[in-house]
Coordinates of C-alpha atoms and ligand atoms in Angstrom, one line a residue:
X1 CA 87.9 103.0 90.0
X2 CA 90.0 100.9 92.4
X3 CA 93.6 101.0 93.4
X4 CA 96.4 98.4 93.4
X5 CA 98.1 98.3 96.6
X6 CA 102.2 98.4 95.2
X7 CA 104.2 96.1 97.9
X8 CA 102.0 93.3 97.4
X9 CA 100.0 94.0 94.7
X10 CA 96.3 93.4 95.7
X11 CA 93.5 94.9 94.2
X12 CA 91.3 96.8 97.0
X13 CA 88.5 95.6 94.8
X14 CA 87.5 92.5 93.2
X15 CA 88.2 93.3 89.7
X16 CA 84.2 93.2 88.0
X17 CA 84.1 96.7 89.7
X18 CA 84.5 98.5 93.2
X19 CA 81.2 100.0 93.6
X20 CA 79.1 96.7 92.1
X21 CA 81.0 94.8 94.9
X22 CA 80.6 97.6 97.6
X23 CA 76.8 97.5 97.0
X24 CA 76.5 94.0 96.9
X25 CA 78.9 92.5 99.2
X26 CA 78.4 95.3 101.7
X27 CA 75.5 97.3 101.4
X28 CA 73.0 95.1 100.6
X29 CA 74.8 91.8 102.6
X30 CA 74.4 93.3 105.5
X31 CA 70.6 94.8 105.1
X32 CA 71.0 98.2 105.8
X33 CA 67.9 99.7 103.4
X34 CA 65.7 97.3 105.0
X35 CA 66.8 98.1 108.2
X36 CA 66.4 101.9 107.8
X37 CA 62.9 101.3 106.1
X38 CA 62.2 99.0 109.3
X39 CA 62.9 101.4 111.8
X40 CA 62.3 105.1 110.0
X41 CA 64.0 107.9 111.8
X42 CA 67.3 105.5 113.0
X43 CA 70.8 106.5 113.1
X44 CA 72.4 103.4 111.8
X45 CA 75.7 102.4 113.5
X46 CA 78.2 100.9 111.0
X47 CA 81.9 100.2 111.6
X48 CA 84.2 100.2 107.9
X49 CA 87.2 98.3 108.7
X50 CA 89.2 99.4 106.2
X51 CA 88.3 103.0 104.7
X52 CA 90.3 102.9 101.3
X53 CA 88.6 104.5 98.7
X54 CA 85.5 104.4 100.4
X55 CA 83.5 103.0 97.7
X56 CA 81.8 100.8 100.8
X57 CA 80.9 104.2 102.6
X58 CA 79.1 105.4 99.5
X59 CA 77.4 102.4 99.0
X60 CA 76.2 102.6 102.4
X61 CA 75.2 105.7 101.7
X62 CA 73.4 105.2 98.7
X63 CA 71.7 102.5 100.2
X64 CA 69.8 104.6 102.5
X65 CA 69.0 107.2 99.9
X66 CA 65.6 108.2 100.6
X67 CA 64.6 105.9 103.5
X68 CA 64.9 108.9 106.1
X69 CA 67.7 107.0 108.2
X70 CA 70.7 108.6 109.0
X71 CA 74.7 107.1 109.2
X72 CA 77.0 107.3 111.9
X73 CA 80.0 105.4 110.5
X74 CA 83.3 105.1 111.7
X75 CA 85.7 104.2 109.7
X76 CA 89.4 102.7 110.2
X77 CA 92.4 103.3 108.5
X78 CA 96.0 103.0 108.7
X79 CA 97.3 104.8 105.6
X80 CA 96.8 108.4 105.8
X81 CA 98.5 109.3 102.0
X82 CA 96.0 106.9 100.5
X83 CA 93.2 108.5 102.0
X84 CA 94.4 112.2 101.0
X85 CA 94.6 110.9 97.2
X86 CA 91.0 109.7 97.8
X87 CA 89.7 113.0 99.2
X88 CA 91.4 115.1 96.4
X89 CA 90.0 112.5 93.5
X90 CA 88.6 115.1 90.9
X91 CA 85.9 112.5 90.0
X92 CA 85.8 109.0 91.0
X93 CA 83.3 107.1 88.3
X94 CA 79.8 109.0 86.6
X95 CA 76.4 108.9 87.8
X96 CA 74.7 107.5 90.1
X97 CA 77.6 106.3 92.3
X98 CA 79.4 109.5 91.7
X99 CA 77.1 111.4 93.8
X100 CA 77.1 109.2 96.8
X101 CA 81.4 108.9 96.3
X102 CA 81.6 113.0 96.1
X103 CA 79.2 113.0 99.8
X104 CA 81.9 110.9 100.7
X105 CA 85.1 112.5 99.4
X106 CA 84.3 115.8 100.9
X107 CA 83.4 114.2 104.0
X108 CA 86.9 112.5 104.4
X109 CA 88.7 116.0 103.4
X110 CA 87.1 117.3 106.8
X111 CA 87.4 114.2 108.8
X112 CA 91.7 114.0 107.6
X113 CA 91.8 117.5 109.0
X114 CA 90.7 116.3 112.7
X115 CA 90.9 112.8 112.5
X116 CA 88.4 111.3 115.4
X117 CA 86.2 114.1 115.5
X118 CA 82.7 113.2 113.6
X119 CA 81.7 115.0 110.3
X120 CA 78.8 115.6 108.4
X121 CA 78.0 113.7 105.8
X122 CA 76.0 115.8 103.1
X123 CA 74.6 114.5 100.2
X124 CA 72.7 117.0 97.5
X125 CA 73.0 119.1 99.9
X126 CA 71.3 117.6 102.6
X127 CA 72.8 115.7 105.8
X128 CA 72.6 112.3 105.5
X129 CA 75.0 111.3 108.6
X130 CA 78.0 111.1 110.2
X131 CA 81.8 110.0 109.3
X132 CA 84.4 109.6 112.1
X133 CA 87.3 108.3 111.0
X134 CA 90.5 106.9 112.5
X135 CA 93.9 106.8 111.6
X136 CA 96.2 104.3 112.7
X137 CA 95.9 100.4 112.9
X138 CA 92.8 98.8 113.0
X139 CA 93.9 96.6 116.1
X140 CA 94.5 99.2 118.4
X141 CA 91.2 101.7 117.0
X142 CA 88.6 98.8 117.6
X143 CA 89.8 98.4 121.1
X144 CA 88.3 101.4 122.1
X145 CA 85.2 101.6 120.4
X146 CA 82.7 100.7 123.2
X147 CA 80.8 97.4 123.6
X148 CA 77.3 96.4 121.4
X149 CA 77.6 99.5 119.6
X150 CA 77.4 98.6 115.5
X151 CA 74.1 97.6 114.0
X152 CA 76.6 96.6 110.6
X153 CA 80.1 95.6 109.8
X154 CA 81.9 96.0 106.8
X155 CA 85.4 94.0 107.2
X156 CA 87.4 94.8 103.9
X157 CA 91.1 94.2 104.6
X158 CA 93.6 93.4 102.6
X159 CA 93.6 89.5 102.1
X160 CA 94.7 87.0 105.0
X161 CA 97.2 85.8 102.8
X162 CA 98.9 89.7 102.8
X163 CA 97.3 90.9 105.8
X164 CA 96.4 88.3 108.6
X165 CA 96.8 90.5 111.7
X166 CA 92.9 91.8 110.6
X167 CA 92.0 88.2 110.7
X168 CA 93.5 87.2 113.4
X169 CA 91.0 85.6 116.8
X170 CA 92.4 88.3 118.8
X171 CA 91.0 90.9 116.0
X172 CA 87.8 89.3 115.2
X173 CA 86.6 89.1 118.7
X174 CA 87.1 92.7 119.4
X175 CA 85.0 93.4 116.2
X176 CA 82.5 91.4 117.4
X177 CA 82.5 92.5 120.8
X178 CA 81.1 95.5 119.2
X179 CA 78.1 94.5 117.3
X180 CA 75.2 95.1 118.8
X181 CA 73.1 91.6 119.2
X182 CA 71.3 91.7 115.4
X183 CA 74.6 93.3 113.7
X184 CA 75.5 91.7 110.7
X185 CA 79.5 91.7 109.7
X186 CA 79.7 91.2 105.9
X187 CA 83.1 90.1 104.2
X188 CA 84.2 88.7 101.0
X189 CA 86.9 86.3 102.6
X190 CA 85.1 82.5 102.9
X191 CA 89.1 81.2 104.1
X192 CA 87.4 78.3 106.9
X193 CA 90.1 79.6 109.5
X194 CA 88.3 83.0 109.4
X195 CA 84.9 81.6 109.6
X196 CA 86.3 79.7 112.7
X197 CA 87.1 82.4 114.5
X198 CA 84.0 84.5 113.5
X199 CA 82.4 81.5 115.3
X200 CA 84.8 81.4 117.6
X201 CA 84.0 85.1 118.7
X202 CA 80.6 84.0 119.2
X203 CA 78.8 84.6 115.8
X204 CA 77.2 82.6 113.5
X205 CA 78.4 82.5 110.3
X206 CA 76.8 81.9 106.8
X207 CA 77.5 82.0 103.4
X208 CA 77.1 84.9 101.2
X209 CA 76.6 84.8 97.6
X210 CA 78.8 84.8 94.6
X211 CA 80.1 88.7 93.5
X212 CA 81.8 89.4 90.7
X213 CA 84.6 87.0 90.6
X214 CA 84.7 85.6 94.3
X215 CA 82.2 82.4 94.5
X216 CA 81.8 83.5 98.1
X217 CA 82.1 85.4 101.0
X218 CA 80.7 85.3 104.5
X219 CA 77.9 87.2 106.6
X220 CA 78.2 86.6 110.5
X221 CA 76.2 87.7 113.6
X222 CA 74.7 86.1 116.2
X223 CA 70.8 86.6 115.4
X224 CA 71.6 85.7 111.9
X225 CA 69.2 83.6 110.3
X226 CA 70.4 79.9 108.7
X227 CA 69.4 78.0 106.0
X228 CA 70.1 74.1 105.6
X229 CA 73.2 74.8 104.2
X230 CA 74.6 77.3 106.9
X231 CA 73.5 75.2 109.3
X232 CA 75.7 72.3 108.2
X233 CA 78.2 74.8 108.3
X234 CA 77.8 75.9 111.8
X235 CA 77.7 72.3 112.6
X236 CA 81.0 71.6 110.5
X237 CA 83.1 74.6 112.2
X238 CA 81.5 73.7 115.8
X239 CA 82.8 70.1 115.4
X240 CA 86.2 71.7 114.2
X241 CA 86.5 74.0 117.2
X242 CA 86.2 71.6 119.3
X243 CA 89.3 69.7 118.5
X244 CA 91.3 73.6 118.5
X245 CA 92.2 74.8 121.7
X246 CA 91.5 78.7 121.7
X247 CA 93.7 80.6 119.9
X248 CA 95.4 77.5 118.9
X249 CA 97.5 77.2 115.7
X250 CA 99.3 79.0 113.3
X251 CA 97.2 81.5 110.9
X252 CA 97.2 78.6 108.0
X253 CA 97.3 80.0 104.1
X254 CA 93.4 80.8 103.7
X255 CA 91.7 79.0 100.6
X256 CA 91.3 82.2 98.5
X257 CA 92.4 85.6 97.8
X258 CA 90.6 88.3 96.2
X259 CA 93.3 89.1 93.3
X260 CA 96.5 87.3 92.6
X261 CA 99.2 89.9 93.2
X262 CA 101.5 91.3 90.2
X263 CA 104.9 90.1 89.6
Ligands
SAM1 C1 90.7 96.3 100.4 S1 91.1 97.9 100.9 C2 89.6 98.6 101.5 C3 88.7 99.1 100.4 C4 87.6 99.9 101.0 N1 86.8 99.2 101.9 C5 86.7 100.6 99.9 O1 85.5 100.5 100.0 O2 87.2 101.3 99.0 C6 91.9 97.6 102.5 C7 92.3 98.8 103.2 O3 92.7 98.4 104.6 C8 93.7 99.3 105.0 N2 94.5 98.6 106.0 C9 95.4 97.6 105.8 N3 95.9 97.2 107.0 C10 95.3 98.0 108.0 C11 95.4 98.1 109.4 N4 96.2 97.3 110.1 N5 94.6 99.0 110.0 C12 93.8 99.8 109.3 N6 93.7 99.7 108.0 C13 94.4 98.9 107.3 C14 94.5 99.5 103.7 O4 95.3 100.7 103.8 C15 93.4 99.6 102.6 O5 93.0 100.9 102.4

């Protein structure tokens, strides 16, 4: 189950299915069950840019099912409606990721009532975690979340195409100004301005593997580890910021989107 937004018609999801991309792009991108499995006992630190319907939360969550980690995520969104349909969804898919998207439904119900406050996150009726969740533009939220705090990053806004202010240098170094050292961010955008300023913000930045139907996406952080490949990259977007002065330049059309937009 996914949404369409109406004014410009993208998908929150890639189209072969929200949670498949969630677990995939997100979840397991950034590492978190073999993070919780490394450190037993943690409170993993994730920051969701971009709550929508959350199916990145539950994956998240089902990721560390049974690994004995907890997580404290905090979560930012700007449209409050959207998240109230969410919350009140009778039943968002069967199974499996049902479960994990109920933890997560009832979770949000508490955290739209006192937006900013942390609630629990219970799932089968234990506590699993945290969710604190804030309202209002991303731009401004990030800039008071403190320093080195996130262990993971999920960066799920709409496309740069439809949304470039959460692309923008200005944005992406305030995200990254909040990983901790070996965060990972995770995204499905590969558009080579983004990557620059990921890189720009101090991050490396690597490839992530084809989901659904996006060839690519990108994984950044600054312990990350790089292949052959990435490293050409890295090499490729160094040379390139080197003939940019910071911050220079227009936000140029990105080479993708996730969904061409309705007419
Ligand atoms: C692609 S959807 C996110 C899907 C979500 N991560 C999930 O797992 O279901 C993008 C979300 O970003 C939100 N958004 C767009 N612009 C925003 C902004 N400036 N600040 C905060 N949230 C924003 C949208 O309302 C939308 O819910």
């Amino acid at each position: 189950l996914t949404l369409r937004e109406p004014r410009h018609g993208e998908l929150c999801h890639d189209a072969a299915g929200a949670f498949t991309e969630a677990r995939l792009r997100y979840a397991a991108a950034v590492g978190l069950r073999q993070r919780a499995r490394a450190e037993p006992g943690r409170t993993l630190e994730l920051l969701d840019v971009g709550t929508g319907l959350g199916w990145n939360l539950a994956a998240a969550l089902a990721a560390l099912q049974g690994t004995g980690a907890r997580l404290r995520a905090t979560s930012l969104e700007r449209d409050r409606e959207l998240l109230v349909r969410v919350a009140a969804l009778p039943r968002a898919a069967s199974g499996f990721p049902e479960r994990c998207h109920r933890a997560l439904r009832t979770a949000l119900g508490a955290a739209l009532a006192d937006p900013g406050r942390a609630v629990e996150l219970v799932l089968d009726g234990r506590s699993v975690g945290e969710l604190c969740l804030l309202l209002g533009d991303a731009r401004a939220s990030v800039g008071e979340l403190p320093a080195g705090r996130f262990d993971a990053v999920f960066l799920d806004p709409f496309s740069p195409r439809v949304a470039p202010e959460l692309w923008s240098g200005p944005f992406l170094a305030d995200v990254a100004r909040c990983m901790a050292p070996d965060a990972t961010l995770a995204t499905y955008c590969a558009a080579a301005r983004v990557r620059l300023e990921l890189q720009r913000a101090g991050l490396r930045v690597a490839r992530a593997p084809r989901v659904g139907r996006k060839a690519e996406g990108t994984l950044a952080g600054r312990r990350l580890e790089l292949g052959p490949a990435d490293a050409r990259l890295q090499a490729r977007l160094a040379r390139r910021l080197g003939r940019e002065a910071p911050g220079g330049g227009e936000f140029q059309l990105p080479d993708e989107e996730r969904t061409p937009p309705i007419h």
